mmCIF file of C-alpha atoms and ligand atoms in Angstrom:
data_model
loop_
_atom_site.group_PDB
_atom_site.id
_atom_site.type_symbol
_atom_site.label_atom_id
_atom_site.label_comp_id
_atom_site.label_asym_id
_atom_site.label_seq_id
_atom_site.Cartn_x
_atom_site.Cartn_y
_atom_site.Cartn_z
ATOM 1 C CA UNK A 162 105.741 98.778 109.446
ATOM 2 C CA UNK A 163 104.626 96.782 106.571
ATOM 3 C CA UNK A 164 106.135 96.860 103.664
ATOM 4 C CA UNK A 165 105.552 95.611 99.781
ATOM 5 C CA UNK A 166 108.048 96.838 97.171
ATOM 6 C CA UNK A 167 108.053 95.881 92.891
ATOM 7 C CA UNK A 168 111.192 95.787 91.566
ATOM 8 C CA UNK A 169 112.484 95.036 88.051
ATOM 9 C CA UNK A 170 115.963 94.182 86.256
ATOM 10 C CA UNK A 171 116.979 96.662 83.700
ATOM 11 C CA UNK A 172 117.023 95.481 80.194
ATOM 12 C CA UNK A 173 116.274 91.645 81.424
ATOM 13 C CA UNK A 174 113.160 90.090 81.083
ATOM 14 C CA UNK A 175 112.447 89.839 85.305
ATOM 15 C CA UNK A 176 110.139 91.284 87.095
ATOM 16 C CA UNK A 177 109.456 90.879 90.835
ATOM 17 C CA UNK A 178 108.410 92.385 94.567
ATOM 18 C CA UNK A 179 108.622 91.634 97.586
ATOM 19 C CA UNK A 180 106.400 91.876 100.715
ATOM 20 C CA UNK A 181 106.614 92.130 104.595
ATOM 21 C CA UNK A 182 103.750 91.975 107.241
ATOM 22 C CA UNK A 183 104.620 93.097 110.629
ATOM 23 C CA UNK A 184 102.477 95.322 112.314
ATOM 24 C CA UNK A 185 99.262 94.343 110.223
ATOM 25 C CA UNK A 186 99.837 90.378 110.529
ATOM 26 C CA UNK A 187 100.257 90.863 114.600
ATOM 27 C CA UNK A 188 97.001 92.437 114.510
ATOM 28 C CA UNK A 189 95.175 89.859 112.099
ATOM 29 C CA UNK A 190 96.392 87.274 114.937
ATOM 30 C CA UNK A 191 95.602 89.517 117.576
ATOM 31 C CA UNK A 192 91.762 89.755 116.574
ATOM 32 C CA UNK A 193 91.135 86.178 116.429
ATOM 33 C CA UNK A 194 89.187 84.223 119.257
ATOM 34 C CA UNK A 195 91.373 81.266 118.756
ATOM 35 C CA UNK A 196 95.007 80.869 118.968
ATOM 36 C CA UNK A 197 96.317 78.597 115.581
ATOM 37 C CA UNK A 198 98.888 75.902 116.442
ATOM 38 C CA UNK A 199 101.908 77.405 114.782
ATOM 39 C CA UNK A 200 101.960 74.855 111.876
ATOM 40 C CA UNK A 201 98.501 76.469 110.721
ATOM 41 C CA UNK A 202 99.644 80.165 111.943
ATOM 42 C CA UNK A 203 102.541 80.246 109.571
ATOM 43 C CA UNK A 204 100.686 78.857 106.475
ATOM 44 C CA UNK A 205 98.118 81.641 107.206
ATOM 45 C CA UNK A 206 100.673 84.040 106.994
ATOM 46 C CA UNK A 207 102.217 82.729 104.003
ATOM 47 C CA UNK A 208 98.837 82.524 101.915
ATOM 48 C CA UNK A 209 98.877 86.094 103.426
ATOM 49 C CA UNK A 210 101.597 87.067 101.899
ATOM 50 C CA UNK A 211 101.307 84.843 98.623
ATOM 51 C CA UNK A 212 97.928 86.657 98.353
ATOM 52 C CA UNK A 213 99.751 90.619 98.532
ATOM 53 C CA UNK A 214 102.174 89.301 95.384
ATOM 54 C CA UNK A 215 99.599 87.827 93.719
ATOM 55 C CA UNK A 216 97.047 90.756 93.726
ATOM 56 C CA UNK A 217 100.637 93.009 92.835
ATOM 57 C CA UNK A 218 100.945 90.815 90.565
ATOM 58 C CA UNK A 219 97.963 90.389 88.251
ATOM 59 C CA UNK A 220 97.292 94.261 88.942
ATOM 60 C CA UNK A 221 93.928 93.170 89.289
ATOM 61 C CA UNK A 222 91.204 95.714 90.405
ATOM 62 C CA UNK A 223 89.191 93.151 93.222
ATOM 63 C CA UNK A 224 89.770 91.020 95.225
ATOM 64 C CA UNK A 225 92.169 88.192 95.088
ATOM 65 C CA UNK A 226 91.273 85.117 97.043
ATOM 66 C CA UNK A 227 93.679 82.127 98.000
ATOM 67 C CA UNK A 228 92.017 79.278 99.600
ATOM 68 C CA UNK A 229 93.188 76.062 100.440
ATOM 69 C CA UNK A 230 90.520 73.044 100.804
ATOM 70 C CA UNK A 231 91.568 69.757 102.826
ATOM 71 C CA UNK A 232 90.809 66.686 104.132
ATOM 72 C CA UNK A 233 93.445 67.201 106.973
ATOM 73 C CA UNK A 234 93.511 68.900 110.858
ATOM 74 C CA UNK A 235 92.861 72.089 108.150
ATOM 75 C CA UNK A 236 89.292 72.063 106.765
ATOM 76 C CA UNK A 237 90.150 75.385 105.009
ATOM 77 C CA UNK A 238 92.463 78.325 105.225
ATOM 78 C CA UNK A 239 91.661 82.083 102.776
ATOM 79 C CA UNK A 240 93.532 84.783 102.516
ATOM 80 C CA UNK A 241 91.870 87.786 100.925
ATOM 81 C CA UNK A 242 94.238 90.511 98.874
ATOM 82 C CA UNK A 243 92.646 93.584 97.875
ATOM 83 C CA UNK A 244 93.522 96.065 95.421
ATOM 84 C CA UNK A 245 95.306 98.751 97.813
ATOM 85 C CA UNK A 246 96.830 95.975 99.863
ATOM 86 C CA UNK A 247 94.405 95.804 102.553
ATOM 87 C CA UNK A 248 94.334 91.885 103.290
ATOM 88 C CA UNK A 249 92.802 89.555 105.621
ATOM 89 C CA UNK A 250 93.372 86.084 106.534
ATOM 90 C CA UNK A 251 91.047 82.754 108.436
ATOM 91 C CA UNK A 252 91.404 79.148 108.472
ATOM 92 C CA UNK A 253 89.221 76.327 110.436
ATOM 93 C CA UNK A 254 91.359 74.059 112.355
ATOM 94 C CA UNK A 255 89.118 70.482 112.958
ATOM 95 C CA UNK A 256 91.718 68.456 113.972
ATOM 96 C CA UNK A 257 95.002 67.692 115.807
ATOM 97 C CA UNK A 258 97.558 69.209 114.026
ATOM 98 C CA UNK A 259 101.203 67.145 114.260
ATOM 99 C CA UNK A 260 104.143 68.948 115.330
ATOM 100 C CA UNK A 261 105.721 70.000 112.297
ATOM 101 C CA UNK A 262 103.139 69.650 109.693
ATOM 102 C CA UNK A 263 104.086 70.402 106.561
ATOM 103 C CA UNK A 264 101.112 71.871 103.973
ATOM 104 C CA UNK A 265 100.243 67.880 102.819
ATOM 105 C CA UNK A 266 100.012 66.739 106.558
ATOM 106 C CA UNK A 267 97.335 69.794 106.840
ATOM 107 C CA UNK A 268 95.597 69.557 104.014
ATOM 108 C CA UNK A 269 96.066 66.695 102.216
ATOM 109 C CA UNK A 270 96.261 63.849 103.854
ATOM 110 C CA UNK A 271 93.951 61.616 101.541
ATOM 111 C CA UNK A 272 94.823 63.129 98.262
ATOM 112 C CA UNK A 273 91.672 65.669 98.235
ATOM 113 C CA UNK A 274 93.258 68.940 99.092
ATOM 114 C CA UNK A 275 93.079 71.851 96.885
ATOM 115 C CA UNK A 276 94.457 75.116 96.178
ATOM 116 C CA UNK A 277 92.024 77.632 94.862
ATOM 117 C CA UNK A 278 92.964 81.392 93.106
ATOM 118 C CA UNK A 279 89.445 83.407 92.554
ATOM 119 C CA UNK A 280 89.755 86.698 91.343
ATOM 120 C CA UNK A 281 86.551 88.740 92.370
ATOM 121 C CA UNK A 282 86.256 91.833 90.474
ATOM 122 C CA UNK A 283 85.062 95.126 92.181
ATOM 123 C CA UNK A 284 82.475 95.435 89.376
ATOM 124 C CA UNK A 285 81.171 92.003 89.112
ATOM 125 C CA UNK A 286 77.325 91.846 88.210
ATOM 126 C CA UNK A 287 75.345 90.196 90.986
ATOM 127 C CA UNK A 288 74.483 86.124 90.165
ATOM 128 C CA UNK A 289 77.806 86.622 88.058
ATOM 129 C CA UNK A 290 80.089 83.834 89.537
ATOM 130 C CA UNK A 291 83.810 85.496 89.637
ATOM 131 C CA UNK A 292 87.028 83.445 87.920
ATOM 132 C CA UNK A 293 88.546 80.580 89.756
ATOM 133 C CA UNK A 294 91.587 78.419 89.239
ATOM 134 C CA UNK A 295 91.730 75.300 91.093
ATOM 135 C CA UNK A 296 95.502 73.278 91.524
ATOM 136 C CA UNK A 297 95.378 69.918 93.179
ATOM 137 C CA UNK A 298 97.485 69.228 96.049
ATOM 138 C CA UNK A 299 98.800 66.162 94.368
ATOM 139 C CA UNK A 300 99.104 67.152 90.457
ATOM 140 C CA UNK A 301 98.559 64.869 87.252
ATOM 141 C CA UNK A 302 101.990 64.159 87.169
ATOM 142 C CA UNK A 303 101.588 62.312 91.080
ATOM 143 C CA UNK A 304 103.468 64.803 92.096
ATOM 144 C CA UNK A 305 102.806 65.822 95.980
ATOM 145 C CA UNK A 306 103.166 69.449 97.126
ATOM 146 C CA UNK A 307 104.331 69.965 100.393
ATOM 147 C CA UNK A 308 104.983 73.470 100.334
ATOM 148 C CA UNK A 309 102.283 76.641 99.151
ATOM 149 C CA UNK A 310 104.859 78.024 97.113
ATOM 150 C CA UNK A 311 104.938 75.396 94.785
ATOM 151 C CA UNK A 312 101.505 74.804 94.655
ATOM 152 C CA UNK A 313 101.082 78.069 93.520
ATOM 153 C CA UNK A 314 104.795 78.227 91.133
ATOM 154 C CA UNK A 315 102.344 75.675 89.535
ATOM 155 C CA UNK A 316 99.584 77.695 89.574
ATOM 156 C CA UNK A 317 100.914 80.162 87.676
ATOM 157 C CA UNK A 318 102.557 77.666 85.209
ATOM 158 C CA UNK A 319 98.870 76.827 83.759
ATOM 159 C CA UNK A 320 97.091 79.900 83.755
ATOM 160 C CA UNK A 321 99.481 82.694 82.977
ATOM 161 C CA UNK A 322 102.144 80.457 81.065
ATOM 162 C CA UNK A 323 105.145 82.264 82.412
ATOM 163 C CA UNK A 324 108.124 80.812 84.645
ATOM 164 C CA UNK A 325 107.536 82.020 88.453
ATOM 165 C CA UNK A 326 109.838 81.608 91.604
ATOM 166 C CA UNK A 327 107.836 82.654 94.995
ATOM 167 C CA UNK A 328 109.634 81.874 98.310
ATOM 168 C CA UNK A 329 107.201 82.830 101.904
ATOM 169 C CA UNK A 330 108.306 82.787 105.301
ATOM 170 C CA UNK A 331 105.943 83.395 108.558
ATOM 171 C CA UNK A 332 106.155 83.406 112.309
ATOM 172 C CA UNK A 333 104.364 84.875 115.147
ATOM 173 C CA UNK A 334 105.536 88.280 114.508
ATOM 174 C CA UNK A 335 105.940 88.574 110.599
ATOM 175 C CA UNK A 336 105.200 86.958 107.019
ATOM 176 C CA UNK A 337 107.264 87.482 103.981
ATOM 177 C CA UNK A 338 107.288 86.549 100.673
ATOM 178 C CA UNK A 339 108.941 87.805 96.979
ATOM 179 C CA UNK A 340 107.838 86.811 93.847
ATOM 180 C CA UNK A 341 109.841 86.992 90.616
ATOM 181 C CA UNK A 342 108.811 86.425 87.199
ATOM 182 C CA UNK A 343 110.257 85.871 83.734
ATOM 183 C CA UNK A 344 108.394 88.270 81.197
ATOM 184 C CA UNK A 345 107.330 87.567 78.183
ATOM 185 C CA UNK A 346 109.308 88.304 75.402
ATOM 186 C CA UNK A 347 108.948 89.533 71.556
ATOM 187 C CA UNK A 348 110.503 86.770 68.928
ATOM 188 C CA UNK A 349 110.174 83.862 71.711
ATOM 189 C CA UNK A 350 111.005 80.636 69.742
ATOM 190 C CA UNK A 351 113.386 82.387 68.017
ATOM 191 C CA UNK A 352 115.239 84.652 70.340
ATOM 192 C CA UNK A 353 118.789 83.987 68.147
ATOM 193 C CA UNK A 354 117.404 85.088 65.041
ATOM 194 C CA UNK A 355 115.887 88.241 66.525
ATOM 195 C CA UNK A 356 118.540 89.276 68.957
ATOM 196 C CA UNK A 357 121.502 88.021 68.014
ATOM 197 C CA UNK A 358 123.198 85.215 69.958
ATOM 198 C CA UNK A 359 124.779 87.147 72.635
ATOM 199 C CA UNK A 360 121.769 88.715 73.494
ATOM 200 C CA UNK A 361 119.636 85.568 73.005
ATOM 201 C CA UNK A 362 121.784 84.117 75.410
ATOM 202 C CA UNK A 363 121.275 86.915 78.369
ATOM 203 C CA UNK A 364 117.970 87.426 77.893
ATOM 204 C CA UNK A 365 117.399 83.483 78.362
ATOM 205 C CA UNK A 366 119.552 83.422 81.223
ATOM 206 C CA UNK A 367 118.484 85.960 83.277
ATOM 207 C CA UNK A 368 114.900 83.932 84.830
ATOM 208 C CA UNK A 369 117.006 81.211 85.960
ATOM 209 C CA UNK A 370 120.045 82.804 87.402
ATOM 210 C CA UNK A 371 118.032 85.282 89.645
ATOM 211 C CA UNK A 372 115.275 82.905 90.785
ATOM 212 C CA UNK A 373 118.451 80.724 91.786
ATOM 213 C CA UNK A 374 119.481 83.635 93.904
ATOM 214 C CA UNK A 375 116.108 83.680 95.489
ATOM 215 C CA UNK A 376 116.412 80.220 96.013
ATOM 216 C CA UNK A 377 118.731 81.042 98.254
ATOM 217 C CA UNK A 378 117.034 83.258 100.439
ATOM 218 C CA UNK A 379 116.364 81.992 103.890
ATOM 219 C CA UNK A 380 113.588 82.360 105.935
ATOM 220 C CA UNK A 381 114.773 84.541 108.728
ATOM 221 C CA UNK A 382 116.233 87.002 106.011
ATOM 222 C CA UNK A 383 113.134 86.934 104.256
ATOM 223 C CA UNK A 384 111.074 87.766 107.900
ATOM 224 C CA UNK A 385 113.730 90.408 109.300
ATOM 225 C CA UNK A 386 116.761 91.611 107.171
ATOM 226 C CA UNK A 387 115.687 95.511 106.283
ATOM 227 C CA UNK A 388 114.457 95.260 103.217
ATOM 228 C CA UNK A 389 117.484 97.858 101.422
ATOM 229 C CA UNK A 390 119.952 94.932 102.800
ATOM 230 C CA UNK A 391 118.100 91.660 101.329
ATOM 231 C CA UNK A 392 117.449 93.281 97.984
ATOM 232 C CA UNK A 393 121.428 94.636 97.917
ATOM 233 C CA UNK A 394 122.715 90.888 99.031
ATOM 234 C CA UNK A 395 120.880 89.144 96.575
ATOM 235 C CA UNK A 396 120.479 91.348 93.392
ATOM 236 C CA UNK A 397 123.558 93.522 93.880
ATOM 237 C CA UNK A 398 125.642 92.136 90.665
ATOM 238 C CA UNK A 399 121.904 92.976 89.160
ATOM 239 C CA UNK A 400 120.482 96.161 87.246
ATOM 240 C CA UNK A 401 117.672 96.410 89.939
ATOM 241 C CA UNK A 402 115.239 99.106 89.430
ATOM 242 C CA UNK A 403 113.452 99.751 92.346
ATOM 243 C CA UNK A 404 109.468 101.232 92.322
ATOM 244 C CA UNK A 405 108.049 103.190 95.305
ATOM 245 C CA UNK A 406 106.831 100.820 98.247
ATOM 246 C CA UNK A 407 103.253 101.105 99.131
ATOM 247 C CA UNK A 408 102.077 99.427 102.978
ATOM 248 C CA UNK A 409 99.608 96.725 103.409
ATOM 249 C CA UNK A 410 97.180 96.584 105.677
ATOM 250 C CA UNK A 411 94.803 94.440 107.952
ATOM 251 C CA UNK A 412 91.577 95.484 107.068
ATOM 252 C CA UNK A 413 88.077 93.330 107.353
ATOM 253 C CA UNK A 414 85.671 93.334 105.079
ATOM 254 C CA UNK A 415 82.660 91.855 107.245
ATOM 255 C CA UNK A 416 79.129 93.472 108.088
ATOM 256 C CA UNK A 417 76.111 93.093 109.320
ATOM 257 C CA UNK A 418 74.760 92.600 106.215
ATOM 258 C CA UNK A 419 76.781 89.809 105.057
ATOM 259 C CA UNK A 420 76.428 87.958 108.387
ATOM 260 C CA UNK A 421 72.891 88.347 108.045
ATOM 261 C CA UNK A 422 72.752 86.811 104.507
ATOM 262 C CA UNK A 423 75.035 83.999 105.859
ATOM 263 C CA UNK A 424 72.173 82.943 108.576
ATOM 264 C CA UNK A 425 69.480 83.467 106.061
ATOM 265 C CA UNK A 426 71.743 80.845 104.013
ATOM 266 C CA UNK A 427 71.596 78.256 107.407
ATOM 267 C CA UNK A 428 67.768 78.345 107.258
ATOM 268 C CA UNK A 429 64.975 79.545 109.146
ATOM 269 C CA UNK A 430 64.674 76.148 110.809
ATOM 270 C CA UNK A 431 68.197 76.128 112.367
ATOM 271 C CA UNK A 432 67.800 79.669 113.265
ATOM 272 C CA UNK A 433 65.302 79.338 115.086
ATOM 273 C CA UNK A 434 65.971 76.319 117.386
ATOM 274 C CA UNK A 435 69.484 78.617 118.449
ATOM 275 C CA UNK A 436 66.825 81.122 119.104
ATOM 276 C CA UNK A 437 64.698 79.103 121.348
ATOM 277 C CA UNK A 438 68.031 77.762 123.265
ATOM 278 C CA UNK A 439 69.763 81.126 123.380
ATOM 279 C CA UNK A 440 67.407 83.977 122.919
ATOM 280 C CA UNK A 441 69.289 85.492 120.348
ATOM 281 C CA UNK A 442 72.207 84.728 117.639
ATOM 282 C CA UNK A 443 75.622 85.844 118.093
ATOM 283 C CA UNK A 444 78.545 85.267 115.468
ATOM 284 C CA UNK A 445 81.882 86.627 115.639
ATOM 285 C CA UNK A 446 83.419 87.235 112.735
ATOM 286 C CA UNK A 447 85.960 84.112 111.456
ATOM 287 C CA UNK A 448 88.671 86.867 110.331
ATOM 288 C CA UNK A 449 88.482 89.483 112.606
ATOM 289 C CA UNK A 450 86.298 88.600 115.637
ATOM 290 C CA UNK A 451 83.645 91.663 115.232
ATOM 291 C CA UNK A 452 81.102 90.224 117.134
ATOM 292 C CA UNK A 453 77.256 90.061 115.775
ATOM 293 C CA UNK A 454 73.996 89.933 117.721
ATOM 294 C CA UNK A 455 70.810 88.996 116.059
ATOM 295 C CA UNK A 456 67.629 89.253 118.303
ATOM 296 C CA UNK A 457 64.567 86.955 117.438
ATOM 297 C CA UNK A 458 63.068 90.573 115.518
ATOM 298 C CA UNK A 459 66.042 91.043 113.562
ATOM 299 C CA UNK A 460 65.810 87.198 112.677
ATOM 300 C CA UNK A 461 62.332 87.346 111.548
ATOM 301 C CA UNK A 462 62.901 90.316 109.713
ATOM 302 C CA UNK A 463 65.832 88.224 107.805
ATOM 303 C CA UNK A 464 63.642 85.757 106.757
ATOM 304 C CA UNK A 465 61.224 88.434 105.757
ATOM 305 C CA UNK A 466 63.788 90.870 103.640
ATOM 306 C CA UNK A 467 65.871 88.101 102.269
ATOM 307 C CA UNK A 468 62.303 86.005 101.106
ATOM 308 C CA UNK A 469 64.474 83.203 102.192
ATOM 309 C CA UNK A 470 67.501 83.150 99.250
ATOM 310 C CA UNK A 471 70.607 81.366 100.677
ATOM 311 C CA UNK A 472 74.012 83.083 99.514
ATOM 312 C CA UNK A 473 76.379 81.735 96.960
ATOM 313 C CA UNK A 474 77.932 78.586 98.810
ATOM 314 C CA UNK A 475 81.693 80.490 99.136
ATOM 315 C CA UNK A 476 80.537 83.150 100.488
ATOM 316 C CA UNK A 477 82.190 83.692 104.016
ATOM 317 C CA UNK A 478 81.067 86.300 106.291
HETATM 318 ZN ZN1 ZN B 630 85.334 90.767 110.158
#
């Protein structure tokens, strides 16, 4: 089972939800050609994750893509969140990854890694580029992020202005995450004079005292305690109100089509020299290993179609 669950606090400006991959995120590794050295495996299942509470988040009706950019072992790592929780994850490992990397040893070893949030929606106009928000792996303030979550706590900061606490946790046969946020409120600035002080006083205390509690969370609770039991041990003194859960799932978006525009993109020229060395093209697909066979018809026939226009440059098949 996989499992993704929004919860909120009664009366108390907090919102949050929570998300497990099990059964989907064994199959995402399952499909891929490649086994990940486990540094890069559980950052793709966190960015999974991250990506599920994001999308949950923002409500967003698209597609919600996390990508990380470095100069490290990790050239780039995307995780894809969908409107009804379908997901799917890649990354492209070009060098030896140490033993116990943490996300600056993969990505940003020279100070140019990025984290990238595009939101794609499902409606967007062709030669309409979709939304993206970039956050530097090492911040104005010289501030270094070692860990996704506060890449993206940071993140969220700029764009959206409010206070957000995400912790993730992955493995081999799981990746977790929760996400809670403070919402905004009516009279902020002057919560005394609209409230009262006593009520001022909770409804300013209530961000900070929960995300401390899931601060505390750790990450073999967050992979394996039944949901009903982590919820109960950390919000239990808490008026939790709890929404239906809905299931994410695995699901690849690639096609033909896509992987066609993608070797328009590389050129006739390089298409044609793997022709003459291989007879015909074959791609799997990065995220889900689908495999693709392009004969030298179907090549010329690209070139003839596609009148030779390359695809936007982060486009992935
Ligand atoms: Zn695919």
């Amino acid at each position: 089972m996989s499992d993704f669950q929004k919860f909120l606090f009664e009366g108390l400006p907090v919102r949050g939800m929570v998300v497990r991959l099990t059964d989907s995120w064994q199959t995402l590794l399952s499909r891929r050609e490649t086994a990940l050295p486990p540094e890069v495996m559980n950052l793709l299942g966190e960015m999974s994750a991250c990506a599920l509470l994001l999308q949950g988040n923002l409500k967003f009706d698209g597609t919600l893509i996390l990508q990380m950019a470095g100069d490290g072992p990790v050239k780039l790592a995307v995780a894809e969140a969908r409107t009804d929780l379908s997901y799917r994850a890649t990354a492209n490992v070009v060098g030896p990854v140490p033993r116990g990397a943490d996300l600056a040893d993969l990505l940003n070893v020279h100070g140019g890694g990025r984290c990238a949030i595009t939101l794609d929606p499902s409606d967007r106009p062709a030669g309409v580029q979709p939304y993206q928000g970039v956050v530097p792996l090492n911040d104005a303030e010289a501030r270094r992020f070692n860990r996704l979550e506060q890449a993206v706590e940071h993140y969220m900061k700029m764009s959206e202005q409010l206070d957000t606490k995400i912790v993730l946790a992955a493995n081999a046969d799981g990746a977790a995450g929760m996400l809670i946020q403070r919402m905004p409120l009516e009279g902020e600035g002057n919560l005394e004079g609209r409230y009262g002080a006593e009520r001022a006083l909770e409804l300013e205390d209530a961000f900070p005292r929960i995300a401390m509690k899931v601060g505390t969370v750790k990450p073999e609770e967050l992979l394996s305690l039944p949901l009903d039991q982590l919820l109960h041990r950390l919000f239990w003194e808490e008026p939790l109100r709890r929404f239906d859960p809905a299931e994410p799932t695995f699901r690849c978006t690639c096609s033909r089509e896509r992987v066609g525009r993608m070797l328009v993109g590389l050129g006739r020229e390089e298409v044609d020299s793997i022709l003459l060395e291989r007879g015909d093209v074959e791609i799997a697909c990065n995220f889900c290993g689908a495999p693709y066979r392009f004969d030298a018809v179907d090549c010329a026939q690209l070139f003839q179609t596609e009148g030779g226009v390359a695809p936007p440059p982060a486009e992935l098949h």
